XYZ file of C-alpha atoms in Angstrom:
287
model
C 104.114 11.717 -97.103
C 106.080 15.083 -96.756
C 108.892 15.478 -94.842
C 109.645 18.235 -92.580
C 112.287 20.109 -94.943
C 109.461 19.630 -97.609
C 107.341 21.539 -95.154
C 109.291 23.947 -94.427
C 110.190 25.010 -97.686
C 106.913 24.910 -99.833
C 104.355 24.940 -96.758
C 105.760 27.980 -95.284
C 105.006 30.449 -97.567
C 102.012 29.609 -98.446
C 100.942 30.218 -95.088
C 102.420 33.887 -94.702
C 99.226 35.569 -95.858
C 97.562 33.886 -92.868
C 100.180 35.055 -90.176
C 99.993 38.022 -91.751
C 96.276 38.904 -91.364
C 96.107 37.589 -87.898
C 98.525 39.860 -87.055
C 96.862 42.922 -88.666
C 93.731 41.495 -86.746
C 95.439 41.976 -83.773
C 97.303 44.757 -83.827
C 94.030 46.839 -84.895
C 91.579 44.823 -82.238
C 93.999 43.526 -79.629
C 91.497 43.617 -76.863
C 87.901 43.706 -77.784
C 85.346 42.945 -81.155
C 83.217 45.587 -82.870
C 80.255 45.053 -84.628
C 80.739 46.700 -87.742
C 81.587 46.134 -91.545
C 85.276 47.167 -91.294
C 86.061 44.810 -88.684
C 84.197 41.857 -89.993
C 86.420 42.443 -93.170
C 89.534 42.084 -90.766
C 88.157 39.216 -89.229
C 87.351 37.166 -91.990
C 91.003 37.682 -93.628
C 92.898 34.673 -91.708
C 89.947 32.558 -93.003
C 90.430 33.712 -96.336
C 94.360 32.856 -96.497
C 93.281 29.341 -95.157
C 91.202 29.161 -97.750
C 93.285 30.516 -100.430
C 96.199 27.951 -99.007
C 93.945 25.107 -99.341
C 92.986 25.871 -102.852
C 97.297 26.330 -103.620
C 97.706 22.671 -102.098
C 95.397 20.978 -105.005
C 91.788 21.444 -105.588
C 89.508 19.406 -108.417
C 86.960 16.937 -108.052
C 88.925 13.632 -107.938
C 89.025 11.015 -105.466
C 92.549 12.034 -104.270
C 91.018 15.630 -103.505
C 88.004 14.039 -100.877
C 89.707 15.017 -98.035
C 90.653 18.776 -99.001
C 87.539 19.502 -100.476
C 86.024 18.887 -97.131
C 87.988 20.827 -95.508
C 87.582 23.636 -98.248
C 83.818 23.677 -97.477
C 83.936 23.223 -93.701
C 86.521 26.650 -93.725
C 83.871 28.164 -95.694
C 80.957 27.751 -93.729
C 82.943 28.556 -90.782
C 84.020 31.844 -92.242
C 80.488 32.689 -92.701
C 79.968 32.152 -88.789
C 82.424 34.028 -88.611
C 80.704 36.917 -90.227
C 77.306 36.256 -89.023
C 78.443 36.338 -84.948
C 79.920 40.200 -85.576
C 76.757 40.913 -85.315
C 75.341 38.718 -82.692
C 72.177 40.111 -81.447
C 70.619 39.862 -84.941
C 72.726 36.415 -86.273
C 73.836 34.191 -83.128
C 71.491 31.831 -84.276
C 72.572 31.483 -87.908
C 76.311 31.944 -86.946
C 75.886 28.699 -84.221
C 74.421 26.593 -87.685
C 76.909 28.041 -90.163
C 79.919 26.323 -87.703
C 77.637 23.561 -87.202
C 77.368 22.626 -90.731
C 81.169 23.319 -90.991
C 81.657 20.532 -87.696
C 79.934 18.614 -89.265
C 81.416 18.770 -92.476
C 84.454 18.199 -90.481
C 83.309 15.040 -89.401
C 82.484 13.751 -92.909
C 86.209 14.514 -93.786
C 87.127 12.895 -90.327
C 85.401 9.483 -91.448
C 84.217 7.068 -88.635
C 87.219 4.322 -88.755
C 88.947 3.724 -86.662
C 85.527 4.070 -83.993
C 87.872 4.762 -80.967
C 84.257 4.528 -78.782
C 86.363 4.608 -75.354
C 87.462 8.253 -76.016
C 83.458 8.976 -76.988
C 82.099 7.539 -73.958
C 84.861 9.702 -71.689
C 83.698 12.990 -74.288
C 80.085 12.036 -73.994
C 80.366 11.543 -70.131
C 82.325 14.374 -69.255
C 79.873 17.101 -71.704
C 76.292 15.868 -69.808
C 76.743 17.886 -66.756
C 78.093 20.574 -68.693
C 75.613 20.657 -71.255
C 73.253 20.708 -68.212
C 75.252 23.292 -66.429
C 74.478 25.540 -69.028
C 70.815 25.218 -70.390
C 69.581 27.120 -67.486
C 71.725 30.310 -68.739
C 70.168 29.996 -72.517
C 67.477 32.882 -72.982
C 65.070 30.882 -75.155
C 63.621 27.609 -76.039
C 65.504 27.533 -79.238
C 69.339 28.171 -77.859
C 68.041 25.598 -75.629
C 67.855 23.301 -77.975
C 70.572 24.543 -80.613
C 73.049 25.087 -78.275
C 73.062 21.444 -76.777
C 73.376 20.585 -80.545
C 76.260 22.423 -81.336
C 77.807 21.099 -78.041
C 77.472 17.767 -79.191
C 78.928 18.302 -83.263
C 81.823 19.701 -81.521
C 82.828 17.337 -79.589
C 81.819 14.736 -82.185
C 84.406 16.351 -84.942
C 87.327 16.275 -81.690
C 86.333 12.798 -81.375
C 86.647 11.908 -85.186
C 89.991 14.185 -85.206
C 91.859 12.007 -82.364
C 90.496 8.917 -83.338
C 92.080 9.357 -86.382
C 95.451 9.733 -84.875
C 95.940 6.432 -83.220
C 99.173 8.099 -81.654
C 99.160 4.939 -79.182
C 98.640 2.288 -81.874
C 101.901 0.515 -82.638
C 101.014 -0.498 -85.530
C 100.101 2.706 -87.391
C 102.445 5.073 -88.266
C 100.714 8.722 -87.520
C 101.837 12.052 -89.583
C 102.204 15.098 -88.033
C 99.398 16.727 -90.359
C 96.961 14.003 -88.596
C 98.717 15.518 -85.170
C 97.775 19.415 -86.309
C 94.674 18.472 -86.965
C 93.878 16.937 -83.731
C 95.670 20.276 -81.581
C 93.089 22.193 -83.803
C 90.129 20.552 -82.693
C 91.354 20.827 -78.934
C 91.990 24.890 -80.177
C 88.465 24.734 -81.244
C 86.844 23.261 -78.564
C 88.802 25.809 -75.957
C 88.014 28.543 -78.093
C 83.985 27.934 -78.501
C 84.474 26.859 -74.157
C 85.508 30.314 -73.277
C 83.247 32.233 -75.776
C 80.003 30.419 -74.410
C 80.779 31.009 -70.828
C 81.812 34.636 -71.790
C 78.679 34.865 -73.725
C 75.701 33.221 -71.812
C 77.566 33.484 -68.200
C 79.872 35.705 -67.065
C 82.417 38.135 -68.523
C 86.328 36.604 -68.947
C 89.123 38.493 -68.890
C 90.690 39.104 -71.938
C 88.460 36.622 -73.537
C 88.533 38.385 -76.947
C 92.395 37.548 -77.645
C 91.882 34.047 -75.816
C 88.845 33.279 -78.267
C 90.337 34.573 -81.211
C 93.604 32.966 -81.108
C 92.665 29.986 -80.228
C 89.993 29.724 -82.923
C 92.881 30.740 -85.887
C 95.167 28.004 -84.201
C 92.276 25.652 -84.474
C 91.565 26.347 -88.112
C 94.989 26.461 -89.000
C 95.643 22.971 -87.422
C 93.054 21.883 -89.684
C 93.631 23.701 -92.392
C 97.053 22.072 -92.576
C 96.092 18.544 -92.813
C 95.415 18.711 -96.043
C 99.006 19.075 -97.235
C 99.946 15.369 -97.513
C 96.343 14.782 -97.857
C 96.181 14.008 -101.806
C 98.985 11.555 -101.617
C 97.149 9.407 -98.565
C 94.988 7.398 -100.083
C 94.038 5.920 -96.806
C 92.924 9.533 -96.142
C 90.613 9.664 -98.757
C 89.517 6.362 -98.457
C 88.210 7.053 -94.719
C 86.050 10.542 -96.029
C 82.093 9.708 -95.782
C 81.501 10.565 -99.741
C 77.923 11.864 -100.931
C 76.748 8.568 -101.794
C 77.344 7.061 -98.470
C 75.477 9.695 -96.992
C 72.430 9.171 -99.487
C 72.579 5.314 -98.908
C 72.293 6.218 -95.035
C 69.981 8.042 -95.553
C 68.173 5.728 -97.737
C 68.449 3.158 -95.267
C 66.694 5.071 -92.306
C 64.150 6.199 -94.747
C 63.456 2.701 -96.020
C 63.512 1.516 -92.117
C 61.044 3.972 -91.068
C 59.150 3.536 -93.755
C 58.653 -0.331 -92.400
C 57.746 0.349 -89.280
C 55.207 3.171 -90.091
C 53.752 0.229 -92.835
C 53.804 -2.380 -89.630
C 52.149 0.245 -87.361
C 49.298 0.922 -89.966
C 49.083 -2.988 -90.538
C 48.603 -3.639 -87.105
C 45.878 -0.646 -86.547
C 44.088 -2.339 -89.253
C 44.303 -5.691 -88.390
C 42.595 -4.266 -85.245
C 40.437 -2.198 -86.600
C 38.679 -5.569 -88.344
C 39.280 -7.644 -85.570
C 36.917 -5.042 -83.465
C 34.237 -4.788 -86.486
C 34.055 -8.768 -86.507
C 33.620 -9.155 -82.689
C 30.900 -5.745 -82.882
C 28.861 -7.358 -85.844
C 27.363 -9.789 -84.149
C 26.678 -7.917 -80.977
C 24.867 -5.273 -83.304
C 22.491 -8.538 -84.677
C 21.951 -9.833 -81.131
C 21.235 -6.275 -79.911
C 18.466 -5.722 -83.438
C 17.013 -8.938 -82.661
């Protein structure tokens, strides 16, 4: 694993462009956002810096970079979501979809082990009343479907990020990169929570700096988690590979196909039994 001294010497300088771009963003737009091309470029600059940071830590198609590839792709779709939300009236739904895809990709990076069902259950219990609270404020049926799905993906991402940390498991040595990733997931939930309340329900004072500061902190925490991923076999082993996804989809398809076949077989048998029962009746009726 990478030591703290190595982090300061080698990782710190690579993050300078990110902090500079974030500083420029808040200097130019400290209190409110705008819907123009220049704001879009300035807003996406920190994400471009994080993409370059991930690439600078090594990137190829080998197994040891499975985790880095997922994080890079998730950051890329997040940047697309950023761009879409610059024009919320035209592209808000597309922005939500882009961020939803980013969370799915982050989920595949974090894996499904350990399960930590208690934390998942706690998040589910907390999310249900929150979702029910937001539904009446959503303007159309598309939002009433997409927003709850996005909230489920966001909380699922938080669940997996925190579960892989295992900070209370004495048998597992947790790393600072996993801690940063977990903190990033928490900041993501805070940022989106403030955004949703401000956008759908009621304006939040200083919402713009709160949303963007926590958002950039979230993506920073997730991006930094790639630092020692190439040397950590366990991290890459937990990544849900594309073959796993294909096999999972194939199993679901075969299961649904078997159910459909059994249902059709029951219908055929039922029709045959009805035909057999009606045949003598028809003969008697003619006679």
